[in-house]
Amino acid sequence: MENNNIYPIFDRMMTRADKENLLGQHSVMVWFTGLSGSGKSTVAIALERELHQRGILCRILDGDNIRSGINNNLGFSEADRVENIRRIAEVAKLFVDTGIVTIAAFISPSNDIREMAADIIGKDDFVEVYVSTPIEECERRDVKGLYAKARRGEIKNFTGISASFEAPEHPSLTLDTSVLSLEDSVHRLLELILPRIQKK
């Protein structure tokens, strides 16, 4: 006699809770925003390494791995910037739903664009970190000369020069890397997110 109920839940995908239990961690989205050269990627990479050492599975999303792949058909117009962040947020949501601590480092220059990302990912999972390093320091660090090119008009729509940047209204954490050391920045991040990530 055929039994159609041997595997009654095979038509249901595993849940986020299933994944988090497997990994022994809670997932969260840590979204770094700030000007080019502010230190977003540097702090994000240091955070990833620190969490990895603690046995926490992470994934960094930044311009290098997004613009060269899934978003390689986008430019830097206003519409393309919005679509860039929309796609990033959709990808990030998949990682968060898989139980992975996801770290994004993108200029994401407006409150509206970051609000869109938070809505896609889920506001309860969205930790906004504003890397508030002053533009003067960002320009001083600029090894690629992007700010100089932007000031000469060679790069259009460059955030902070020919395109505006809106500081977050209510970030979860603000880090000025012209004042804080890398170690101090990571320590403050850990204080903020470890209680959310670690399973009781």
XYZ file of N, CA, C and O in Angstrom:
800
model
N 0.841 -1.187 0.000
C 0.000 0.000 0.000
C 0.882 1.246 0.000
O 1.829 1.339 0.765
N 0.580 2.189 -0.858
C 1.394 3.400 -0.974
C 1.067 4.357 0.171
O -0.088 4.593 0.495
N 2.120 4.869 0.796
C 1.941 5.838 1.881
C 2.462 7.189 1.409
O 3.656 7.359 1.184
N 1.567 8.137 1.238
C 1.951 9.452 0.737
C 2.397 10.402 1.843
O 2.677 11.563 1.572
N 2.430 9.926 3.069
C 2.734 10.817 4.188
C 4.063 10.495 4.871
O 4.287 10.870 6.013
N 4.935 9.784 4.178
C 6.220 9.435 4.796
C 7.035 10.695 5.072
O 7.656 10.827 6.122
N 7.045 11.600 4.106
C 7.808 12.842 4.253
C 6.852 14.038 4.161
O 6.862 14.774 3.184
N 6.050 14.249 5.179
C 4.986 15.258 5.067
C 5.472 16.699 5.024
O 4.717 17.584 4.660
N 6.742 16.964 5.406
C 7.196 18.358 5.409
C 8.222 18.627 4.315
O 8.870 19.660 4.309
N 8.384 17.747 3.363
C 9.384 17.956 2.309
C 9.007 19.072 1.345
O 9.828 19.513 0.557
N 7.748 19.490 1.398
C 7.362 20.595 0.525
C 7.592 21.946 1.197
O 7.250 22.980 0.643
N 8.194 21.933 2.373
C 8.447 23.181 3.102
C 9.948 23.415 3.197
O 10.692 22.558 3.659
N 10.395 24.579 2.740
C 11.815 24.900 2.843
C 12.200 25.055 4.307
O 11.389 25.433 5.138
N 13.465 24.761 4.600
C 13.972 24.950 5.952
C 13.877 26.432 6.314
O 14.058 27.308 5.466
N 13.606 26.704 7.567
C 13.387 28.086 7.993
C 14.687 28.752 8.440
O 15.720 28.096 8.631
N 14.606 30.049 8.626
C 15.747 30.795 9.184
C 16.131 30.242 10.548
O 17.316 30.088 10.854
N 15.133 29.926 11.365
C 15.425 29.373 12.699
C 16.181 28.054 12.592
O 17.092 27.786 13.388
N 15.818 27.234 11.600
C 16.545 25.980 11.369
C 18.018 26.263 11.075
O 18.915 25.584 11.594
N 18.262 27.250 10.213
C 19.637 27.590 9.838
C 20.408 28.150 11.038
O 21.573 27.821 11.257
N 19.763 29.022 11.804
C 20.421 29.615 12.959
C 20.757 28.549 14.000
O 21.826 28.600 14.626
N 19.869 27.580 14.161
C 20.156 26.490 15.102
C 21.339 25.654 14.630
O 22.175 25.221 15.436
N 21.415 25.418 13.323
C 22.539 24.669 12.764
C 23.851 25.398 13.009
O 24.864 24.790 13.384
N 23.843 26.721 12.807
C 25.059 27.528 12.925
C 25.365 27.927 14.367
O 26.494 28.351 14.657
N 24.369 27.852 15.229
C 24.570 28.265 16.607
C 24.724 29.769 16.763
O 25.475 30.253 17.623
N 24.010 30.530 15.949
C 24.111 31.989 15.986
C 22.820 32.603 15.469
O 22.026 31.942 14.812
N 22.593 33.862 15.820
C 21.507 34.640 15.236
C 22.103 35.526 14.143
O 23.187 36.083 14.308
N 21.374 35.669 13.054
C 21.870 36.513 11.971
C 21.410 37.949 12.169
O 20.422 38.231 12.855
N 22.148 38.853 11.544
C 21.840 40.273 11.601
C 22.486 40.940 10.393
O 23.440 40.404 9.813
N 21.966 42.088 9.987
C 22.530 42.875 8.897
C 23.231 44.093 9.489
O 22.595 44.919 10.133
N 24.538 44.180 9.299
C 25.305 45.344 9.748
C 25.615 46.173 8.501
O 26.388 45.750 7.652
N 24.997 47.341 8.409
C 25.071 48.159 7.188
C 25.920 49.403 7.463
O 25.500 50.310 8.165
N 27.124 49.430 6.878
C 28.014 50.584 7.011
C 27.708 51.604 5.922
O 27.648 51.261 4.740
N 27.537 52.857 6.317
C 27.355 53.944 5.365
C 28.321 55.069 5.704
O 28.686 55.253 6.870
N 28.745 55.801 4.682
C 29.692 56.893 4.886
C 30.356 57.245 3.565
O 30.181 56.551 2.555
N 31.111 58.316 3.578
C 31.772 58.782 2.370
C 32.840 57.801 1.881
O 33.335 56.972 2.652
N 33.207 57.940 0.622
C 34.352 57.202 0.086
C 35.598 57.578 0.885
O 35.857 58.751 1.124
N 36.338 56.571 1.344
C 37.539 56.824 2.120
C 37.308 56.994 3.605
O 38.253 57.250 4.362
N 36.069 56.828 4.049
C 35.763 57.031 5.470
C 36.259 55.882 6.349
O 36.434 56.055 7.560
N 36.481 54.714 5.737
C 36.942 53.564 6.507
C 35.919 52.444 6.612
O 36.119 51.496 7.376
N 34.848 52.531 5.838
C 33.782 51.525 5.909
C 34.313 50.112 5.691
O 34.093 49.216 6.510
N 34.991 49.906 4.563
C 35.465 48.554 4.222
C 36.547 48.081 5.188
O 36.584 46.897 5.557
N 37.412 48.982 5.610
C 38.476 48.612 6.551
C 37.881 48.094 7.857
O 38.292 47.045 8.382
N 36.894 48.815 8.385
C 36.255 48.400 9.635
C 35.440 47.129 9.415
O 35.450 46.218 10.258
N 34.752 47.040 8.278
C 33.946 45.855 7.978
C 34.812 44.598 7.924
O 34.453 43.554 8.471
N 35.971 44.690 7.276
C 36.874 43.540 7.169
C 37.416 43.150 8.540
O 37.508 41.963 8.881
N 37.759 44.135 9.347
C 38.261 43.846 10.695
C 37.170 43.205 11.549
O 37.437 42.283 12.338
N 35.936 43.675 11.390
C 34.816 43.078 12.131
C 34.601 41.635 11.705
O 34.401 40.747 12.550
N 34.647 41.391 10.400
C 34.476 40.025 9.905
C 35.523 39.095 10.503
O 35.210 37.980 10.952
N 36.773 39.538 10.528
C 37.849 38.701 11.071
C 37.631 38.407 12.550
O 37.856 37.286 13.015
N 37.209 39.414 13.287
C 36.979 39.237 14.726
C 35.822 38.263 14.981
O 35.915 37.386 15.844
N 34.761 38.397 14.226
C 33.624 37.490 14.390
C 34.003 36.075 13.960
O 33.609 35.089 14.600
N 34.767 35.964 12.880
C 35.223 34.649 12.408
C 36.027 33.935 13.494
O 35.848 32.725 13.723
N 36.908 34.677 14.156
C 37.708 34.090 15.231
C 36.841 33.590 16.387
O 37.243 32.697 17.129
N 35.665 34.166 16.510
C 34.734 33.759 17.558
C 33.794 32.652 17.083
O 32.831 32.313 17.784
N 34.024 32.140 15.884
C 33.218 31.047 15.364
C 31.894 31.475 14.765
O 30.969 30.662 14.653
N 31.798 32.733 14.372
C 30.555 33.264 13.803
C 30.704 33.387 12.289
O 31.631 34.020 11.805
N 29.782 32.776 11.557
C 29.836 32.790 10.097
C 29.323 34.131 9.577
O 28.219 34.564 9.916
N 30.147 34.787 8.749
C 29.836 36.120 8.220
C 29.986 36.147 6.706
O 30.630 35.285 6.121
N 29.424 37.203 6.109
C 29.633 37.470 4.686
C 29.679 38.978 4.489
O 28.762 39.679 4.921
N 30.744 39.456 3.859
C 30.843 40.883 3.538
C 30.348 41.110 2.109
O 30.699 40.371 1.185
N 29.536 42.140 1.953
C 29.141 42.622 0.635
C 29.696 44.032 0.488
O 29.455 44.889 1.337
N 30.475 44.262 -0.571
C 30.981 45.610 -0.817
C 31.117 45.829 -2.321
O 30.772 44.957 -3.116
N 31.609 46.997 -2.698
C 31.673 47.345 -4.105
C 32.501 46.379 -4.928
O 32.186 46.112 -6.095
N 33.547 45.822 -4.334
C 34.419 44.927 -5.095
C 33.703 43.658 -5.531
O 33.873 43.189 -6.657
N 32.902 43.062 -4.636
C 32.267 41.804 -5.017
C 30.862 41.979 -5.579
O 30.291 41.035 -6.111
N 30.299 43.180 -5.500
C 28.968 43.423 -6.049
C 29.042 44.102 -7.413
O 28.432 43.656 -8.386
N 29.815 45.172 -7.505
C 29.914 45.916 -8.774
C 30.589 45.086 -9.873
O 30.365 45.319 -11.057
N 31.424 44.129 -9.486
C 32.115 43.311 -10.492
C 31.273 42.115 -10.927
O 31.626 41.424 -11.876
N 30.164 41.869 -10.232
C 29.352 40.705 -10.549
C 27.906 41.059 -10.805
O 27.542 41.520 -11.890
N 27.077 40.876 -9.795
C 25.626 41.015 -9.973
C 25.213 42.399 -10.465
O 24.214 42.549 -11.159
N 26.010 43.432 -10.133
C 25.647 44.797 -10.529
C 26.609 45.397 -11.553
O 26.736 46.613 -11.657
N 27.251 44.533 -12.350
C 28.256 45.057 -13.290
C 27.633 45.795 -14.478
O 28.346 46.390 -15.276
N 26.313 45.783 -14.572
C 25.648 46.516 -15.657
C 25.135 47.879 -15.200
O 24.468 48.573 -15.964
N 25.463 48.278 -13.962
C 24.964 49.551 -13.438
C 26.048 50.614 -13.424
O 27.219 50.321 -13.177
N 25.640 51.847 -13.672
C 26.549 52.980 -13.572
C 26.344 53.720 -12.265
O 26.012 53.102 -11.240
N 26.503 55.038 -12.298
C 26.420 55.823 -11.069
C 25.393 56.951 -11.173
O 25.461 57.921 -10.426
N 24.441 56.788 -12.082
C 23.325 57.732 -12.134
C 22.463 57.534 -10.891
O 22.603 56.532 -10.168
N 21.563 58.463 -10.644
C 20.686 58.347 -9.470
C 19.878 57.061 -9.526
O 19.767 56.322 -8.539
N 19.322 56.757 -10.691
C 18.513 55.542 -10.844
C 19.360 54.286 -10.628
O 18.912 53.322 -9.977
N 20.573 54.286 -11.164
C 21.443 53.116 -11.010
C 21.904 52.949 -9.563
O 22.066 51.818 -9.084
N 22.132 54.049 -8.863
C 22.513 53.955 -7.445
C 21.401 53.312 -6.622
O 21.655 52.486 -5.744
N 20.167 53.703 -6.910
C 19.018 53.116 -6.199
C 18.919 51.630 -6.515
O 18.739 50.798 -5.620
N 19.043 51.276 -7.788
C 18.954 49.868 -8.178
C 20.111 49.065 -7.600
O 19.929 47.903 -7.188
N 21.293 49.658 -7.526
C 22.451 49.012 -6.911
C 22.127 48.608 -5.473
O 22.329 47.446 -5.071
N 21.609 49.542 -4.694
C 21.301 49.256 -3.293
C 20.129 48.293 -3.178
O 20.114 47.417 -2.299
N 19.146 48.413 -4.060
C 18.011 47.484 -4.016
C 18.472 46.037 -4.201
O 18.086 45.144 -3.442
N 19.322 45.823 -5.191
C 19.818 44.457 -5.432
C 20.665 43.968 -4.259
O 20.565 42.803 -3.854
N 21.512 44.855 -3.740
C 22.345 44.487 -2.589
C 21.464 44.056 -1.418
O 21.727 43.049 -0.753
N 20.412 44.825 -1.169
C 19.515 44.511 -0.050
C 18.817 43.167 -0.254
O 18.655 42.389 0.699
N 18.421 42.879 -1.494
C 17.759 41.591 -1.767
C 18.729 40.432 -1.542
O 18.353 39.389 -0.985
N 19.984 40.599 -1.976
C 20.993 39.567 -1.741
C 21.260 39.423 -0.247
O 21.348 38.304 0.296
N 21.390 40.562 0.435
C 21.651 40.540 1.873
C 20.534 39.824 2.627
O 20.789 39.071 3.580
N 19.304 40.047 2.214
C 18.169 39.392 2.866
C 18.289 37.872 2.776
O 17.983 37.151 3.744
N 18.760 37.378 1.628
C 18.945 35.930 1.475
C 19.979 35.405 2.472
O 19.798 34.342 3.075
N 21.076 36.152 2.633
C 22.099 35.735 3.590
C 21.563 35.775 5.023
O 21.783 34.841 5.803
N 20.865 36.841 5.371
C 20.308 36.959 6.727
C 19.313 35.829 6.982
O 19.303 35.225 8.057
N 18.498 35.520 5.980
C 17.519 34.445 6.131
C 18.175 33.070 6.197
O 17.528 32.085 6.552
N 19.463 32.998 5.856
C 20.216 31.746 5.949
C 20.981 31.673 7.272
O 21.753 30.742 7.494
N 20.780 32.653 8.139
C 21.407 32.625 9.454
C 22.800 33.217 9.503
O 23.497 33.087 10.508
N 23.215 33.876 8.426
C 24.581 34.397 8.321
C 24.613 35.865 8.729
O 23.781 36.663 8.294
N 25.584 36.231 9.559
C 25.801 37.630 9.898
C 26.325 38.319 8.646
O 27.380 37.961 8.119
N 25.585 39.293 8.154
C 25.882 39.917 6.874
C 26.339 41.351 7.097
O 25.718 42.096 7.861
N 27.446 41.711 6.454
C 28.075 43.013 6.654
C 28.147 43.697 5.292
O 28.733 43.158 4.354
N 27.525 44.868 5.184
C 27.537 45.612 3.932
C 28.276 46.922 4.123
O 28.091 47.596 5.138
N 29.114 47.282 3.161
C 29.866 48.542 3.219
C 29.643 49.298 1.915
O 30.297 49.018 0.915
N 28.690 50.226 1.946
C 28.330 50.993 0.758
C 28.064 52.440 1.143
O 27.508 52.713 2.200
N 28.429 53.350 0.243
C 28.181 54.770 0.510
C 26.707 54.990 0.823
O 26.378 55.676 1.785
N 25.816 54.403 0.021
C 24.359 54.525 0.214
C 23.994 55.910 0.745
O 23.652 56.065 1.912
N 24.054 56.935 -0.122
C 24.178 58.317 0.328
C 22.932 59.009 0.872
O 23.052 60.090 1.433
N 21.756 58.411 0.734
C 20.556 59.128 1.191
C 19.792 58.312 2.222
O 19.872 57.079 2.264
N 19.028 59.021 3.040
C 18.188 58.342 4.023
C 17.134 57.481 3.331
O 16.821 56.380 3.799
N 16.611 57.956 2.187
C 15.599 57.181 1.466
C 16.157 55.856 0.969
O 15.497 54.817 1.055
N 17.384 55.885 0.458
C 17.980 54.669 -0.104
C 18.282 53.654 1.008
O 18.103 52.451 0.836
N 18.712 54.154 2.161
C 18.966 53.245 3.290
C 17.663 52.734 3.898
O 17.586 51.590 4.348
N 16.644 53.576 3.873
C 15.318 53.150 4.342
C 14.779 52.029 3.467
O 14.196 51.059 3.953
N 14.978 52.153 2.153
C 14.571 51.098 1.229
C 15.277 49.790 1.566
O 14.654 48.722 1.627
N 16.583 49.866 1.801
C 17.343 48.664 2.149
C 16.819 48.043 3.434
O 16.648 46.817 3.523
N 16.552 48.878 4.432
C 16.047 48.373 5.713
C 14.677 47.715 5.548
O 14.387 46.690 6.168
N 13.836 48.299 4.691
C 12.507 47.725 4.456
C 12.608 46.360 3.787
O 11.840 45.445 4.107
N 13.522 46.222 2.841
C 13.699 44.942 2.142
C 14.237 43.883 3.100
O 13.732 42.758 3.154
N 15.267 44.222 3.846
C 15.924 43.259 4.725
C 15.083 42.975 5.961
O 15.050 41.855 6.473
N 14.390 43.996 6.426
C 13.609 43.888 7.665
C 14.244 44.770 8.726
O 15.412 44.569 9.077
N 13.486 45.734 9.217
C 14.072 46.731 10.118
C 14.579 46.131 11.419
O 15.527 46.634 12.019
N 13.974 45.042 11.865
C 14.432 44.405 13.103
C 15.819 43.793 12.943
O 16.527 43.586 13.930
N 16.200 43.497 11.706
C 17.505 42.873 11.435
C 18.552 43.879 10.975
O 19.704 43.512 10.759
N 18.176 45.131 10.807
C 19.011 46.130 10.148
C 19.717 47.002 11.184
O 19.080 47.762 11.915
N 21.043 46.871 11.246
C 21.858 47.686 12.156
C 22.647 48.674 11.302
O 23.548 48.285 10.561
N 22.306 49.946 11.404
C 22.934 50.977 10.579
C 24.123 51.587 11.320
O 23.972 52.086 12.442
N 25.286 51.524 10.699
C 26.514 52.068 11.288
C 27.003 53.204 10.391
O 27.336 52.986 9.227
N 27.045 54.391 10.963
C 27.474 55.571 10.209
C 28.954 55.826 10.477
O 29.350 56.125 11.604
N 29.771 55.679 9.447
C 31.195 55.981 9.554
C 31.347 57.457 9.175
O 31.356 57.821 8.002
N 31.438 58.291 10.206
C 31.243 59.739 10.052
C 32.534 60.526 9.810
O 32.568 61.741 10.002
N 33.579 59.841 9.400
C 34.876 60.474 9.153
C 34.716 61.722 8.276
O 34.092 61.654 7.213
N 35.255 62.876 8.687
C 35.084 64.117 7.918
C 35.672 64.007 6.514
O 36.642 63.285 6.278
N 35.079 64.748 5.589
C 35.504 64.686 4.193
C 36.969 65.081 4.030
O 37.672 64.543 3.170
N 37.464 66.010 4.856
C 38.870 66.419 4.760
C 39.810 65.234 4.990
O 40.822 65.070 4.290
N 39.453 64.393 5.950
C 40.258 63.197 6.229
C 40.100 62.170 5.112
O 41.070 61.513 4.712
N 38.888 62.035 4.594
C 38.654 61.105 3.481
C 39.487 61.495 2.265
O 40.087 60.635 1.608
N 39.557 62.795 1.989
C 40.369 63.273 0.862
C 41.848 63.043 1.122
O 42.601 62.683 0.208
N 42.275 63.236 2.343
C 43.691 63.049 2.676
C 44.119 61.602 2.464
O 45.246 61.324 2.046
N 43.212 60.680 2.728
C 43.510 59.252 2.598
C 43.403 58.746 1.158
O 43.732 57.595 0.886
N 42.886 59.523 0.267
C 42.446 59.069 -1.044
C 43.615 58.688 -1.951
O 44.101 59.494 -2.739
N 44.037 57.416 -1.838
C 45.209 56.964 -2.607
C 44.917 56.871 -4.100
O 45.826 56.958 -4.923
N 43.638 56.702 -4.477
C 43.279 56.591 -5.897
C 43.083 57.956 -6.548
O 42.896 58.034 -7.768
N 43.090 59.017 -5.753
C 42.924 60.352 -6.314
C 41.525 60.647 -6.817
O 41.327 61.528 -7.664
N 40.530 59.936 -6.290
C 39.162 60.106 -6.777
C 38.599 61.476 -6.430
O 37.904 62.093 -7.251
N 38.885 61.941 -5.226
C 38.359 63.258 -4.829
C 38.957 64.364 -5.707
O 38.250 65.280 -6.128
N 40.254 64.262 -5.970
C 40.904 65.266 -6.820
C 40.292 65.264 -8.215
O 40.030 66.333 -8.806
N 40.043 64.084 -8.759
C 39.415 63.987 -10.077
C 38.004 64.569 -10.050
O 37.583 65.247 -10.989
N 37.285 64.289 -8.956
C 35.919 64.810 -8.831
C 35.929 66.332 -8.757
O 35.085 67.002 -9.358
N 36.893 66.889 -8.035
C 36.979 68.354 -7.907
C 37.368 69.002 -9.241
O 36.996 70.146 -9.497
N 38.074 68.249 -10.084
C 38.417 68.761 -11.417
C 37.290 68.530 -12.433
O 37.413 68.898 -13.595
N 36.236 67.876 -11.986
C 35.107 67.605 -12.875
C 35.280 66.378 -13.732
O 34.495 66.144 -14.652
N 36.322 65.580 -13.448
C 36.591 64.390 -14.261
C 35.700 63.212 -13.870
O 35.525 62.273 -14.648
N 35.170 63.230 -12.653
C 34.231 62.203 -12.197
C 32.920 62.909 -11.843
O 32.912 63.807 -11.004
N 31.855 62.502 -12.486
C 30.541 63.105 -12.239
C 29.832 62.365 -11.103
O 30.088 61.192 -10.850
N 28.921 63.049 -10.448
C 28.076 62.452 -9.408
C 28.897 61.773 -8.315
O 28.578 60.671 -7.876
N 29.979 62.436 -7.886
C 30.832 61.864 -6.851
C 30.334 62.346 -5.487
O 30.290 63.547 -5.216
N 29.974 61.390 -4.636
C 29.364 61.729 -3.345
C 30.315 62.558 -2.485
O 31.475 62.195 -2.295
N 29.780 63.647 -1.970
C 30.565 64.545 -1.136
C 31.116 65.729 -1.893
O 31.473 66.747 -1.296
N 31.205 65.597 -3.228
C 31.721 66.686 -4.077
C 30.615 67.205 -4.983
O 30.125 68.312 -4.807
N 30.213 66.389 -5.953
C 29.175 66.810 -6.896
C 27.844 66.105 -6.662
O 26.876 66.335 -7.383
N 27.794 65.245 -5.664
C 26.539 64.600 -5.262
C 26.479 64.634 -3.738
O 27.506 64.515 -3.061
N 25.286 64.792 -3.219
C 25.142 65.012 -1.776
C 25.196 63.703 -0.989
O 24.962 62.616 -1.532
N 25.539 63.831 0.291
C 25.469 62.712 1.235
C 24.647 63.160 2.425
O 24.923 64.199 3.029
N 23.613 62.391 2.746
C 22.776 62.670 3.910
C 23.216 61.792 5.067
O 23.178 60.566 4.968
N 23.619 62.406 6.155
C 23.986 61.640 7.341
C 22.753 60.930 7.889
O 21.648 61.490 7.861
N 22.900 59.701 8.351
C 21.758 58.988 8.941
C 21.143 59.769 10.096
O 21.860 60.409 10.869
N 19.838 59.711 10.206
C 19.141 60.443 11.253
C 19.229 59.735 12.603
O 19.370 60.371 13.644
N 19.157 58.408 12.581
C 19.178 57.648 13.838
C 20.008 56.363 13.679
O 19.462 55.256 13.768
N 21.306 56.494 13.434
C 22.122 55.279 13.283
C 22.217 54.506 14.597
O 22.100 55.095 15.682
N 22.421 53.210 14.474
C 22.627 52.398 15.673
C 23.959 52.717 16.330
O 24.111 52.579 17.549
N 24.932 53.140 15.501
C 26.268 53.450 15.999
C 26.924 54.424 15.029
O 26.743 54.322 13.816
N 27.699 55.374 15.580
C 28.478 56.306 14.760
C 29.953 56.117 15.077
O 30.337 56.075 16.251
N 30.765 55.977 14.021
C 32.202 55.776 14.179
C 32.941 56.814 13.352
O 32.749 56.877 12.134
N 33.784 57.617 13.988
C 34.644 58.563 13.276
C 36.050 57.990 13.305
O 36.736 58.032 14.322
N 36.484 57.446 12.162
C 37.769 56.754 12.144
C 38.958 57.711 12.114
O 40.104 57.263 12.135
N 38.682 59.018 12.071
C 39.782 59.980 12.233
C 40.116 60.176 13.706
O 41.156 60.728 14.051
N 39.229 59.695 14.579
C 39.408 59.818 16.034
C 39.616 58.446 16.674
O 40.471 58.272 17.544
N 38.831 57.477 16.228
C 38.882 56.135 16.802
C 39.894 55.270 16.063
O 39.985 55.319 14.836
N 40.615 54.446 16.796
C 41.485 53.447 16.165
C 40.616 52.334 15.594
O 39.433 52.203 15.934
N 41.213 51.524 14.745
C 40.485 50.383 14.185
C 40.031 49.450 15.304
O 38.895 48.963 15.298
N 40.901 49.218 16.275
C 40.569 48.337 17.394
C 39.392 48.895 18.191
O 38.485 48.146 18.582
N 39.394 50.204 18.442
C 38.302 50.821 19.184
C 36.983 50.720 18.412
O 35.921 50.463 18.992
N 37.058 50.926 17.101
C 35.857 50.844 16.272
C 35.259 49.442 16.329
O 34.038 49.280 16.497
N 36.102 48.432 16.191
C 35.620 47.053 16.220
C 35.076 46.713 17.599
O 34.038 46.050 17.728
N 35.743 47.186 18.646
C 35.268 46.927 20.017
C 33.857 47.487 20.215
O 32.986 46.818 20.785
N 33.612 48.694 19.734
C 32.284 49.294 19.868
C 31.240 48.516 19.075
O 30.089 48.355 19.518
N 31.629 48.037 17.905
C 30.717 47.225 17.110
C 30.377 45.917 17.811
O 29.210 45.499 17.836
N 31.379 45.279 18.381
C 31.140 44.018 19.077
C 30.199 44.208 20.259
O 29.314 43.378 20.510
N 30.391 45.295 20.993
C 29.498 45.583 22.117
C 28.051 45.723 21.649
O 27.114 45.334 22.359
N 27.893 46.268 20.455
C 26.554 46.486 19.918
C 25.914 45.203 19.405
O 24.733 44.935 19.685
N 26.672 44.398 18.657
C 26.032 43.288 17.930
C 26.186 41.916 18.568
O 25.345 41.043 18.325
N 27.213 41.697 19.363
C 27.391 40.362 19.936
C 26.172 39.902 20.740
O 25.779 38.717 20.637
N 25.552 40.768 21.535
C 24.365 40.303 22.261
C 23.237 39.842 21.349
O 22.426 38.987 21.735
N 23.194 40.358 20.141
C 22.157 39.967 19.190
C 22.512 38.680 18.459
O 21.625 37.938 18.013
N 23.815 38.446 18.279
C 24.273 37.316 17.469
C 24.359 36.029 18.284
O 23.981 34.943 17.812
N 24.868 36.142 19.486
C 25.174 34.946 20.273
C 23.893 34.307 20.807
O 23.043 34.980 21.387
N 23.789 32.999 20.604
C 22.653 32.264 21.143
C 22.831 32.053 22.630
O 23.950 31.809 23.105
N 21.742 32.187 23.345
C 21.805 32.014 24.821
C 22.088 30.566 25.166
O 21.642 29.661 24.525
